[in-house]
Coordinates of C-alpha atoms in Angstrom, one line a residue:
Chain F
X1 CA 0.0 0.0 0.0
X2 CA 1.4 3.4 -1.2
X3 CA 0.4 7.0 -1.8
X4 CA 1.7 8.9 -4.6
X5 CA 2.1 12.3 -3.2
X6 CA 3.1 15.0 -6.2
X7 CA 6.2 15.6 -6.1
X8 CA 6.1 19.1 -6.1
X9 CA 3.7 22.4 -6.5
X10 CA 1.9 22.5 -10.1
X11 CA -1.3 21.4 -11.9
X12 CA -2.3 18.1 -12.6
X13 CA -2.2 18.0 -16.7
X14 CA -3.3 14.3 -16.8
X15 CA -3.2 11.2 -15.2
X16 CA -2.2 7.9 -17.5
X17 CA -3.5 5.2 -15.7
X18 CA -6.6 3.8 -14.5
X19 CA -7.9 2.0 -11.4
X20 CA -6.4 -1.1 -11.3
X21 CA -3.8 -0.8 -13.3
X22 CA -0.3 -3.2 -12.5
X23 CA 1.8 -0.6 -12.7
X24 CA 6.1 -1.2 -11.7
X25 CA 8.1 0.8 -9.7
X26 CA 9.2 4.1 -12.0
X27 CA 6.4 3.4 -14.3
X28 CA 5.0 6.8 -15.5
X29 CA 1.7 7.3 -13.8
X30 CA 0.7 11.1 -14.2
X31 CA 2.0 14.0 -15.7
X32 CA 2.2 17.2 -14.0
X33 CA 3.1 20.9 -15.2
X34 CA 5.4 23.2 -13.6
X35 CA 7.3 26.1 -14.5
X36 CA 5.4 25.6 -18.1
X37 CA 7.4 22.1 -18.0
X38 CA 5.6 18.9 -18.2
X39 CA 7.1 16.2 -15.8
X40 CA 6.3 12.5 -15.2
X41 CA 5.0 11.5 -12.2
X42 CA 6.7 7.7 -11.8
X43 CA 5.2 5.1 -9.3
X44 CA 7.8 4.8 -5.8
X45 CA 6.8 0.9 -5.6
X46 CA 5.5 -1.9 -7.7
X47 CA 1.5 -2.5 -7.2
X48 CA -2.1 -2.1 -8.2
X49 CA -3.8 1.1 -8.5
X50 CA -6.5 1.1 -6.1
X51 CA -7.7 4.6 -6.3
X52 CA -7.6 8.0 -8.1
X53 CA -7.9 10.6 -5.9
X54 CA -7.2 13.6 -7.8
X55 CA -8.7 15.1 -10.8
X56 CA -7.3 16.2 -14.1
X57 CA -7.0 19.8 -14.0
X58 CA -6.3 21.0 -10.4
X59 CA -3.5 22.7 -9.2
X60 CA -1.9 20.2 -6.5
X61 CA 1.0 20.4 -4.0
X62 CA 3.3 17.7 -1.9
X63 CA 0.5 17.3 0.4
X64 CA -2.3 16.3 -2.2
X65 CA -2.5 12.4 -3.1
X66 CA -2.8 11.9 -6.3
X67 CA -3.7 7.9 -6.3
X68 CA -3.2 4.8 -3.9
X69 CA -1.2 2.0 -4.9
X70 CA -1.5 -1.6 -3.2
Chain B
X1 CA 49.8 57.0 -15.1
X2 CA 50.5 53.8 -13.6
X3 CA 50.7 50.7 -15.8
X4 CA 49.5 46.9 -14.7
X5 CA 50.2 44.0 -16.0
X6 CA 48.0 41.6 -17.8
X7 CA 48.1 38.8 -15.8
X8 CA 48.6 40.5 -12.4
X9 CA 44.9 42.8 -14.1
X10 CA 43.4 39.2 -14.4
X11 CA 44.0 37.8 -10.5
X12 CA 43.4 40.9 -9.3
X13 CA 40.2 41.0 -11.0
X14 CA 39.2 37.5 -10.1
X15 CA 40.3 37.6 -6.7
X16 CA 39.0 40.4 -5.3
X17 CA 35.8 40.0 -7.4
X18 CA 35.3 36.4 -6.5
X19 CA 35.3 37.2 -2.8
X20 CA 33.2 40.5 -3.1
X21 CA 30.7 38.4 -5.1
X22 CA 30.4 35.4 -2.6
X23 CA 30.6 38.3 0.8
X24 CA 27.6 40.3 -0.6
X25 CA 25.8 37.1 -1.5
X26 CA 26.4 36.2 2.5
X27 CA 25.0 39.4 3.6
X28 CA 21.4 39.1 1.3
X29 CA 21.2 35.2 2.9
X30 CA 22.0 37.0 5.8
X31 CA 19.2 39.7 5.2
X32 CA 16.8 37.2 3.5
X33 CA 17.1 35.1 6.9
X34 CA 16.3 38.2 9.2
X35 CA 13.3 39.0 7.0
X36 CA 11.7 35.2 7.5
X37 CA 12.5 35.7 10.9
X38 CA 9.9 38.6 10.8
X39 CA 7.3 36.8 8.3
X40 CA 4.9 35.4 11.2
Chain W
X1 CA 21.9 62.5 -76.9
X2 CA 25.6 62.4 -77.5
X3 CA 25.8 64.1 -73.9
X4 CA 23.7 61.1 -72.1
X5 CA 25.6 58.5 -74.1
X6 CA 28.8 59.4 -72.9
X7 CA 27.8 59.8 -69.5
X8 CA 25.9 56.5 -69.5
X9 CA 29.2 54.4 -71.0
X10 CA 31.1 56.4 -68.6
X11 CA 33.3 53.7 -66.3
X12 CA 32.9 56.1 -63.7
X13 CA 29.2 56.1 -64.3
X14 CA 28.7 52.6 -63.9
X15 CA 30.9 52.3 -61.0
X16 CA 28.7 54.2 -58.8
X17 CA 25.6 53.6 -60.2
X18 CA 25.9 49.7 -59.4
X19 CA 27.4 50.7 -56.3
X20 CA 26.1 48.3 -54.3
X21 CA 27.4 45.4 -56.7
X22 CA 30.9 47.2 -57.7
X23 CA 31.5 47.8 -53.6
X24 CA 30.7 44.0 -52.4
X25 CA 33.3 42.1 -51.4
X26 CA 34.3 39.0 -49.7
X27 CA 33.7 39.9 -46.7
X28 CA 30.4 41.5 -47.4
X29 CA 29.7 37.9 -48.7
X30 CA 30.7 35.5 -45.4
X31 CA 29.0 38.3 -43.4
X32 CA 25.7 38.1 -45.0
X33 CA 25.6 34.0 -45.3
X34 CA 26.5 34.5 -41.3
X35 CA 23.3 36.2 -41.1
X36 CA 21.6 33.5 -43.1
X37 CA 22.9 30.9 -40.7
X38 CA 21.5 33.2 -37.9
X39 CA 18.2 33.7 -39.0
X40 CA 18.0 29.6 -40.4
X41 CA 19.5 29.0 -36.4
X42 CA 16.2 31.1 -35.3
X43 CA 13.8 30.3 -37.2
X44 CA 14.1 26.6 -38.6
X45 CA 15.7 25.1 -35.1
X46 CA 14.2 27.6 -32.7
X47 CA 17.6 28.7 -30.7
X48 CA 16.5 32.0 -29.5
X49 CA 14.9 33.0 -32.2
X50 CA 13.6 36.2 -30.7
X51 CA 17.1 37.4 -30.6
X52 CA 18.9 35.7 -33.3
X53 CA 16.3 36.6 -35.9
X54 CA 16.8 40.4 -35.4
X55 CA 20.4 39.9 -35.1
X56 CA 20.9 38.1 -38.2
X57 CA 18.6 40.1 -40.4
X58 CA 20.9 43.7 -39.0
X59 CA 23.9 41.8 -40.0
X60 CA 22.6 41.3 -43.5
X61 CA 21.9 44.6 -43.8
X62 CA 25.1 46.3 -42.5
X63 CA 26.9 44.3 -44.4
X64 CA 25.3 45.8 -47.8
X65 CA 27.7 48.2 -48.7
X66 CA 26.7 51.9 -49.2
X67 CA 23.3 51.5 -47.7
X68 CA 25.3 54.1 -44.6
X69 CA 22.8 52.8 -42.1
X70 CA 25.3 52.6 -39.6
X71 CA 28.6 54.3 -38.9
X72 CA 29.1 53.6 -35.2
X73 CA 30.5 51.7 -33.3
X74 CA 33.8 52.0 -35.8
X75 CA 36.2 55.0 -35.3
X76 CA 36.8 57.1 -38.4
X77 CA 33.3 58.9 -39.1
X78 CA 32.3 62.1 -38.2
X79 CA 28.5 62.8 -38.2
X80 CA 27.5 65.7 -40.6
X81 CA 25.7 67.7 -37.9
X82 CA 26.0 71.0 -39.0
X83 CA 27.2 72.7 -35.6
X84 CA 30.1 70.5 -36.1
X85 CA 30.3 71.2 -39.8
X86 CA 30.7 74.8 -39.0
X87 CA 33.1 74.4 -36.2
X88 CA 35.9 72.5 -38.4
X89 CA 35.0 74.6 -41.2
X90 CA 36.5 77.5 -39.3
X91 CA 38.9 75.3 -37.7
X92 CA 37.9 75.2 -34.5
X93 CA 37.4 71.5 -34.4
X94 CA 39.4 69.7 -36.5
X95 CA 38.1 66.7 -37.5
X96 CA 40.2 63.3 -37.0
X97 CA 42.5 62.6 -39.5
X98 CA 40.9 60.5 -42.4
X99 CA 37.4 60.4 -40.7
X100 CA 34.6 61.0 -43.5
X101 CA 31.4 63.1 -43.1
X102 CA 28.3 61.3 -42.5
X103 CA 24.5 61.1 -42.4
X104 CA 23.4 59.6 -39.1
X105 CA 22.1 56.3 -40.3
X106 CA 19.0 54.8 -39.2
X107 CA 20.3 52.2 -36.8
X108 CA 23.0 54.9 -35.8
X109 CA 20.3 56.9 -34.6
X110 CA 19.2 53.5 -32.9
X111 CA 22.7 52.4 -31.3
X112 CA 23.1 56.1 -29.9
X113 CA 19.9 56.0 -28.3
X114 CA 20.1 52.2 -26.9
X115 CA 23.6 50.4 -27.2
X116 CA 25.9 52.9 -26.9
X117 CA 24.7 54.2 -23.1
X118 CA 23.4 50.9 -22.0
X119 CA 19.6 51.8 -22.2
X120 CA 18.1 48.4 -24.3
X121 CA 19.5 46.4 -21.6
X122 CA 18.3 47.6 -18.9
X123 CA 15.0 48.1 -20.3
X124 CA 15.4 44.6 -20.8
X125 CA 16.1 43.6 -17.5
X126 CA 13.1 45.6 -15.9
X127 CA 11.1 42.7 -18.2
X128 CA 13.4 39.9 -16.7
X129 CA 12.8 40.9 -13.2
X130 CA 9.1 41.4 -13.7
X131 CA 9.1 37.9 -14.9
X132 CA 11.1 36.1 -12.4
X133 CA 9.6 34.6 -8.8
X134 CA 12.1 34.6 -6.5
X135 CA 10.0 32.0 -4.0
X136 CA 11.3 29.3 -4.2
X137 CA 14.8 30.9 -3.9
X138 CA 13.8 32.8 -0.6
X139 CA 12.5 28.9 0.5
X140 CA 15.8 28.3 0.9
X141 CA 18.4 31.0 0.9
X142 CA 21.4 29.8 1.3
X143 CA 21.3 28.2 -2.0
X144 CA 22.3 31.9 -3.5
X145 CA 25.8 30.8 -2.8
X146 CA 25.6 28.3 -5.7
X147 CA 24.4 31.6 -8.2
X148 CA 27.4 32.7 -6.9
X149 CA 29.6 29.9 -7.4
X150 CA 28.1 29.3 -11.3
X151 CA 29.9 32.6 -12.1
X152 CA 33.6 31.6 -11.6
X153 CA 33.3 30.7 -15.2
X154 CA 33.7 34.0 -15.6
X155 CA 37.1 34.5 -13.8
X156 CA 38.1 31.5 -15.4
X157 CA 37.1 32.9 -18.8
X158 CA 39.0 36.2 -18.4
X159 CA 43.0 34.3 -16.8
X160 CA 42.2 32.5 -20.1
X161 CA 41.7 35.2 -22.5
X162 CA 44.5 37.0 -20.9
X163 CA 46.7 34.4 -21.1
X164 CA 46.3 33.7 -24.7
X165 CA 46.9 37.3 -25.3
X166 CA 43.5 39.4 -25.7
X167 CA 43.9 43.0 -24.0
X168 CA 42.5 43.8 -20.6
X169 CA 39.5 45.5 -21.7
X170 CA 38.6 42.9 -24.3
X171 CA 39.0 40.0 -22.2
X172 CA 36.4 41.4 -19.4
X173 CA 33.9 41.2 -22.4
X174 CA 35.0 37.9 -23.3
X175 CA 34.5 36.6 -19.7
X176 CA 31.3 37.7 -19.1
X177 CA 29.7 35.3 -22.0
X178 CA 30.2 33.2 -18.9
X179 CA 27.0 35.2 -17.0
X180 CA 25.1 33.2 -19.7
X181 CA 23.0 36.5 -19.6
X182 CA 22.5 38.5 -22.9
X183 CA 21.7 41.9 -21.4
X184 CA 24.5 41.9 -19.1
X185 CA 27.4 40.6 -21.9
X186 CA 25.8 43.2 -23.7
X187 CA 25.9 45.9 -21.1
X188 CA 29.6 45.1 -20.3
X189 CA 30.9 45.0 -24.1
X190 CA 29.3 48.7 -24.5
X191 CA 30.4 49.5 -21.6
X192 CA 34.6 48.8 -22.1
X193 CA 35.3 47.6 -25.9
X194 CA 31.6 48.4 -28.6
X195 CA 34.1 47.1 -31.3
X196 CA 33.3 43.5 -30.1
X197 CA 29.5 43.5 -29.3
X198 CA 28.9 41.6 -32.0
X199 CA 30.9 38.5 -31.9
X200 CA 30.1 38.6 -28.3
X201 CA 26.9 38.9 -28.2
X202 CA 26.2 36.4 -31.2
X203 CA 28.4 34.1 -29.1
X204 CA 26.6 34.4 -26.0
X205 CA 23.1 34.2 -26.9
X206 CA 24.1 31.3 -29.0
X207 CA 25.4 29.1 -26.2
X208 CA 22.7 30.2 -24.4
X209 CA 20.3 28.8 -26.6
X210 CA 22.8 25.7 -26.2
X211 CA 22.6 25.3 -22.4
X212 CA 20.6 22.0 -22.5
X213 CA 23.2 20.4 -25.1
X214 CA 26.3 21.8 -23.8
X215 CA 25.4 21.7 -20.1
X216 CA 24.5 17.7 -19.4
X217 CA 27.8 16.5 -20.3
X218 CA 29.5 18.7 -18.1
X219 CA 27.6 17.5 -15.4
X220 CA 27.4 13.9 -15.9
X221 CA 31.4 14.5 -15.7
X222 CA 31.8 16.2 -12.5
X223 CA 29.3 13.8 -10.6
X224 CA 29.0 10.2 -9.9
X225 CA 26.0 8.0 -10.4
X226 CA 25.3 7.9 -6.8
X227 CA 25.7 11.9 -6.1
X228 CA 23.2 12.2 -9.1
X229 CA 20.6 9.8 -7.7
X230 CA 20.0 11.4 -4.5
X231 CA 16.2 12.5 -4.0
X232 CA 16.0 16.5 -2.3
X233 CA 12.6 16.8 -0.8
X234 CA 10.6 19.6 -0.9
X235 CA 10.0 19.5 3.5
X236 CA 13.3 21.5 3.7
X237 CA 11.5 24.5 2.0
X238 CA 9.8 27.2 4.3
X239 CA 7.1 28.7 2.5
X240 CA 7.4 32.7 2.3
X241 CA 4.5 35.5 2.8
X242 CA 4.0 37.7 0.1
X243 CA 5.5 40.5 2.7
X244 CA 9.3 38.4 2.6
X245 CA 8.7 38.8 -1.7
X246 CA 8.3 42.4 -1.7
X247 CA 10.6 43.6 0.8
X248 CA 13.3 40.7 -0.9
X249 CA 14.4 43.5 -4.3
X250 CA 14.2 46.9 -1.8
X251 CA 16.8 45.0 0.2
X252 CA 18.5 43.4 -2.5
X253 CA 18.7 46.4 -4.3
X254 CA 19.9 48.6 -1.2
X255 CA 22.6 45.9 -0.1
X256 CA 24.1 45.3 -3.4
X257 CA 24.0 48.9 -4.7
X258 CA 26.1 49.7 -1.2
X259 CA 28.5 46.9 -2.0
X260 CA 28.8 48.1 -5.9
X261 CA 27.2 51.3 -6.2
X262 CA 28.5 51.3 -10.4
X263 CA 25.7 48.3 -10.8
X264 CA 22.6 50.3 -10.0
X265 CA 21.6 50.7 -13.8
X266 CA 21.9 46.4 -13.7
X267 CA 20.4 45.2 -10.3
X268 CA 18.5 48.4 -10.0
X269 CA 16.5 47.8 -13.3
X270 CA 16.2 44.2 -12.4
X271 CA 14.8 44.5 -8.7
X272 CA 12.5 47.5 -10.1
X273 CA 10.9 44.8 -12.3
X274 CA 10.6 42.3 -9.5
X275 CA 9.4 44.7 -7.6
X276 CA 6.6 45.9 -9.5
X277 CA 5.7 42.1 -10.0
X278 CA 5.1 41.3 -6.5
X279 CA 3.6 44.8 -5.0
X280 CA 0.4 43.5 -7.3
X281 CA -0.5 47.2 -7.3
X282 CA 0.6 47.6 -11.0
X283 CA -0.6 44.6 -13.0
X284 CA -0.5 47.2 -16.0
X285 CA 3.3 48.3 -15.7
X286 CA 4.0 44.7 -14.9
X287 CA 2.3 43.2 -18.2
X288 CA 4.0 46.1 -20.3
X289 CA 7.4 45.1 -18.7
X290 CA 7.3 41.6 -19.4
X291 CA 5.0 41.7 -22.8
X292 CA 5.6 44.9 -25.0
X293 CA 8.4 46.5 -23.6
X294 CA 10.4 43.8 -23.4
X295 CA 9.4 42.8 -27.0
X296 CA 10.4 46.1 -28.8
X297 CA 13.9 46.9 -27.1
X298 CA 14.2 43.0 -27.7
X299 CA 13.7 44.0 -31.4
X300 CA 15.7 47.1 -31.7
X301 CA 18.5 45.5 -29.2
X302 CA 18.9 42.3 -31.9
X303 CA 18.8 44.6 -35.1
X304 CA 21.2 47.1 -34.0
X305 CA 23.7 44.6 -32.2
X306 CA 23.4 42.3 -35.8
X307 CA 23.9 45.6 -37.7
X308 CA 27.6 46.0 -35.5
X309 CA 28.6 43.1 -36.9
X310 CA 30.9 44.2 -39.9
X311 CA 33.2 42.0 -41.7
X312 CA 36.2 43.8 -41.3
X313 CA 35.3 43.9 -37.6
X314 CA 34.1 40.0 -37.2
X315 CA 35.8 38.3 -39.6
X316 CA 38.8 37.9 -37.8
X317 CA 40.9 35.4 -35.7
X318 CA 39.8 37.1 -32.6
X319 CA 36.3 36.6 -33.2
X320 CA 36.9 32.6 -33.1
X321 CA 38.9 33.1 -29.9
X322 CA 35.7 35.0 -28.6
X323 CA 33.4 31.5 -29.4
X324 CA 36.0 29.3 -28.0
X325 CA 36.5 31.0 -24.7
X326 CA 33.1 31.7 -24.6
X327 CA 32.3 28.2 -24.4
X328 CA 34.9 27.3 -22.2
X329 CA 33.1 29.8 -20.1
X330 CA 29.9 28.0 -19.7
X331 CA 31.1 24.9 -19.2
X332 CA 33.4 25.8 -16.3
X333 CA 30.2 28.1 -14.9
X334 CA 28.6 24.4 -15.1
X335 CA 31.7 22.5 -13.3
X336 CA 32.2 25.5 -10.4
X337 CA 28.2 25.3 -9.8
X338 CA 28.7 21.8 -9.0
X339 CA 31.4 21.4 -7.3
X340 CA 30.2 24.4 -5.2
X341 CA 27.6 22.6 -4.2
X342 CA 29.7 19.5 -3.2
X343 CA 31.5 22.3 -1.3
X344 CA 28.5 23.4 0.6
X345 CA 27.4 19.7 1.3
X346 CA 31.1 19.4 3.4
X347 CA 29.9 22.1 5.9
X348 CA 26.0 21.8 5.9
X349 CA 24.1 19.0 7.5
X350 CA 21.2 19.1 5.1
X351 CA 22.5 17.8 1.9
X352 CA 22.0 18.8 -1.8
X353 CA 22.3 17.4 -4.6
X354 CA 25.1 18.5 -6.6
X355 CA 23.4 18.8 -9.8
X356 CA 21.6 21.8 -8.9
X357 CA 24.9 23.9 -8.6
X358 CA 25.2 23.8 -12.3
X359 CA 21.8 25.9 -12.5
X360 CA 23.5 28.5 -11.0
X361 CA 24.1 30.5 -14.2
X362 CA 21.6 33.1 -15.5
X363 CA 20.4 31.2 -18.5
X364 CA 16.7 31.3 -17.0
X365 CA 14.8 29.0 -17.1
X366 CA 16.5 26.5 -19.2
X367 CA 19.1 25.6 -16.8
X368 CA 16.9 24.5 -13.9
X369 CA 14.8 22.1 -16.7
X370 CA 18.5 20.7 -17.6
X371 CA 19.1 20.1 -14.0
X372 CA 15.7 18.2 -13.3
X373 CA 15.8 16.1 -16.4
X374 CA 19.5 14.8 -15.7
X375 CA 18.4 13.9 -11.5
X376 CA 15.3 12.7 -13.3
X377 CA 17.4 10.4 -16.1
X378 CA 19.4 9.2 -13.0
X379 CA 16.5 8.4 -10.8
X380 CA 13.1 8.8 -11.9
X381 CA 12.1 9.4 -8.0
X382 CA 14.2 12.3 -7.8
X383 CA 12.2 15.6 -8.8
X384 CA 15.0 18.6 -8.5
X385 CA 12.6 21.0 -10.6
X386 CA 11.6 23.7 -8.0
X387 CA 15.4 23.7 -6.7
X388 CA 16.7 24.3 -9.6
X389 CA 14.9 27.3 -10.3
X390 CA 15.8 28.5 -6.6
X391 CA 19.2 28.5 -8.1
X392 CA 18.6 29.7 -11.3
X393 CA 17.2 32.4 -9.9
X394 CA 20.1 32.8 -7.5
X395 CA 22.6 32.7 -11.1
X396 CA 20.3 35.8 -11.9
X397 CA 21.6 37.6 -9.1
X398 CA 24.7 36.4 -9.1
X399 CA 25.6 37.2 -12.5
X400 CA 24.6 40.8 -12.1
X401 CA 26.3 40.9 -8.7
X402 CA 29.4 40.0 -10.4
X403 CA 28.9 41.9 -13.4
X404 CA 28.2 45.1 -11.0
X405 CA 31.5 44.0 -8.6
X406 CA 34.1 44.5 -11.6
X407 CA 32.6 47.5 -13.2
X408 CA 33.3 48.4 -9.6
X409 CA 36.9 47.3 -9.3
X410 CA 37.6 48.1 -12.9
X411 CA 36.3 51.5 -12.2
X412 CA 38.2 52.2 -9.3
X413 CA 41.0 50.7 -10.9
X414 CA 40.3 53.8 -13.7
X415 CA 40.2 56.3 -10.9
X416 CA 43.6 55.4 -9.3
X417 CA 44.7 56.1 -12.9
X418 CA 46.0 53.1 -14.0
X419 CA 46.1 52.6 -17.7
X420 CA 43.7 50.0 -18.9
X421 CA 43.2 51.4 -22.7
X422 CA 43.9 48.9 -25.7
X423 CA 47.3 49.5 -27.4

């Protein structure tokens, strides 16, 4: 079981995977845009996507979980 | 007038330059600290 | 008849008449496919094309001979302004030996009013500064060390030139192609040697445009795997008030313009930009800064600089010495940025990664990208993005800080009388 936190301040452009999705360790899950540059979000562990918990769209921070993993 | 050589211009330059740069640098971290400090 | 006849056949005639075909030579020729390669640089692979595209298209036409557009920044013309007319007519002033009358040319009348006293710029950098945030920089301060460090490319730069032989005056210009900051290489070369703006300021906004090519290398060289892998989180940041962001350029500007009072037109043009971006009084001034005023001294600054570049002036060795150092110079900004930052890991308890030292050039925003997408190569868990650009920003300052600190020494160095002139 793991959050994905974003990594950093920005909004949420899109996210690339769907719930329950296998998804590997440093798989691309969601991109992000910052400083009108668009970065990967990558999975921290192997697992299942359990749930989406942000939307497409918002402007997110480090505190905001983005999706679950198990 | 006085003449200087080339080289002796250069490390002259570059030494007392470099440290001006990295002192006033120190003083705005310096600066920028004190002004957090008064943030809250 | 007989009258045109013989004036038509006349070599003479024809000479002047095709002028502009009878007066072109080989120089005129490199110089304009220069130009060509500029604008094809610009506009078919996008490096800085805003700059480049202006640039080239002056150089073409300076390079035209007899259009007399431009006279200036070359010695040996007089401009035909009748006060001074009248004065060496009755001797009073007598004109330099050789020097021919002139018509101010259009882009003289351009690099009097902008180039020649430093104006574009700093207009320029009022843009730059409305445009930059200086948050994430003030999250952590003490990473302005590193915009310092990134600028020892410069000193670097200018041992080199000197070395090699260039004079005192033109290797300062030289050098500063390693503040990977066009205004301020441009500010410095009008400043202390005009003759050279052009090859300098080709040079530098073409490796600027080349930061994410040449700079990776660099730092894949200075740092091992493991250094490049580590993960900086985000928890070290303190977030800042909006207070901290408009006090930061009144204090900047007050403490720097003490330390180097012969920078004000730089840092003060710079922090009045940032300033008006963060008092959010002035969303006006702030969108003319960054929009149209930075846009039309963009396009006069690029024409006129282009138009300097003359082919007796640029084609020569020195020129190709200009690119070479000028290279040299950002790669060592890149190697003194990280190893800077190694530096600072030695004495500090929380560590950085090394990779964001190299951001610490001016070369905004395109450095902090290069920096997050090598950590990111390395390890896809490490997101340096927002640290970078607290140390790009920090390059900002630094590069105008040390721009600022040797018009200062230089200056005094002028004032003691010491000869610095070009022999």
């Amino acid at each position: 079981m793991a959050n994905v936190n974003a990594p950093m301040a920005g909004k949420l452009l899109s996210i690339d995977v769907k719930a329950g999705d296998k998804v590997k360790k440093n798989d691309p899950v969601a991109t992000l845009e910052a400083m009108k540059m668009q970065i990967k979000v990558f999975a921290p562990a192997d697992g299942t996507v359990a749930e989406i918990k942000a939307e497409a769209g918002a402007n997110i921070d480090p505190s905001v979980v983005i999706m679950t993993l198990e | 007038m006085e003449v200087i050589d080339n080289m002796s211009f250069g490390w002259l330059l570059t030494i007392v330059g470099g440290t001006m740069t990295m002192c006033s640098l120190g003083v705005l971290i310096l600066v920028v600290t004190i002004l957090k400090k008064f943030q809250n | 008849m007989n009258e045109i006849m013989q004036v038509i056949t006349s070599n003479d005639f024809l000479y002047n008449v095709f002028g502009g075909f009878t007066h072109f030579g080989w120089q005129a020729a490199v110089m304009l496919i220069i130009g060509g390669v500029l604008i094809y640089l610009g506009v078919a692979k996008d490096y800085e094309p805003l700059l480049l595209v202006p640039i080239g298209f002056g150089c073409i036409l300076a390079n035209l001979p007899l259009t007399e557009l431009i006279h200036v920044p070359r010695e040996g013309y007089v401009f035909n302004d009748s006060i001074r007319e009248l004065l060496a007519a009755s001797g009073l002033l007598p004109l330099a030996e050789g020097a021919r009358v002139v018509n101010e040319g259009i882009l003289d009348v351009l690099y009097n009013a902008g180039i020649a006293n430093e104006l574009f710029p700093c207009l320029l950098f009022i843009g730059i500064g409305a445009m930059t945030d200086f948050g994430p920089l003030l999250q952590n301060p003490r990473i302005l060390l590193l915009g310092g460090a990134g600028q020892f490319g410069i000193f670097l730069t200018l041992i080199l030139a000197l070395a090699i032989g260039y004079e005192k005056l033109e290797a300062i210009c030289i050098a500063i192609i390693g503040a990977c900051d066009g205004p301020t290489s441009i500010f410095i070369t009008s400043m202390f040697n005009p003759a050279l703006l052009g090859p300098i300021s080709v040079a530098a906004y073409s490796y600027m445009s080349l930061v994410p090519i040449i700079q990776p290398p660099v730092m894949k060289l200075c740092t091992s795997k493991k250094e490049r892998e580590m993960i900086m989180s985000y928890e070290m940041l303190q977030p800042v008030t909006q207070r901290t962001k408009l006090l930061f350029p009144i204090v900047v500007t007050i403490v720097t313009l003490l330390i180097a009072p012969s920078g004000g037109a730089l840092m003060g043009t710079l922090m009045f930009g940032n300033f008006l971006r963060e008092c959010g009084a002035v969303g006006r001034l702030v969108q003319a800064a960054e929009n149209e005023i930075a846009s039309i001294t963009t396009l006069f600054l690029g024409l006129t600089v282009g138009s300097t570049m003359n082919g007796d002036v640029f084609l020569t060795a020195k020129t190709l010495g200009i690119f070479a150092l000028g290279f040299i110079a950002i790669c060592g900004d890149t190697a003194f940025g990280v190893f800077g930052a190694k530096l600072m890991n030695l004495f500090s308890k929380v560590k950085i990664n090394p990779l964001i030292g190299a951001a610490g050039i001016s070369a905004f925003p395109m450095s902090a990208r290069v920096v997050h997408k090598v950590g990111n190569e390395a390890n896809p868990q490490s997101y340096l993005l927002m640290h970078a650009m607290g140390v790009n920003t920090g390059g900002q300052i630094g590069s105008v800080l040390t721009a600022s600190v040797m018009i200062a020494v230089i200056g005094a160095l002028q004032t003691m009388g010491v000869d610095l002139t070009i022999n």
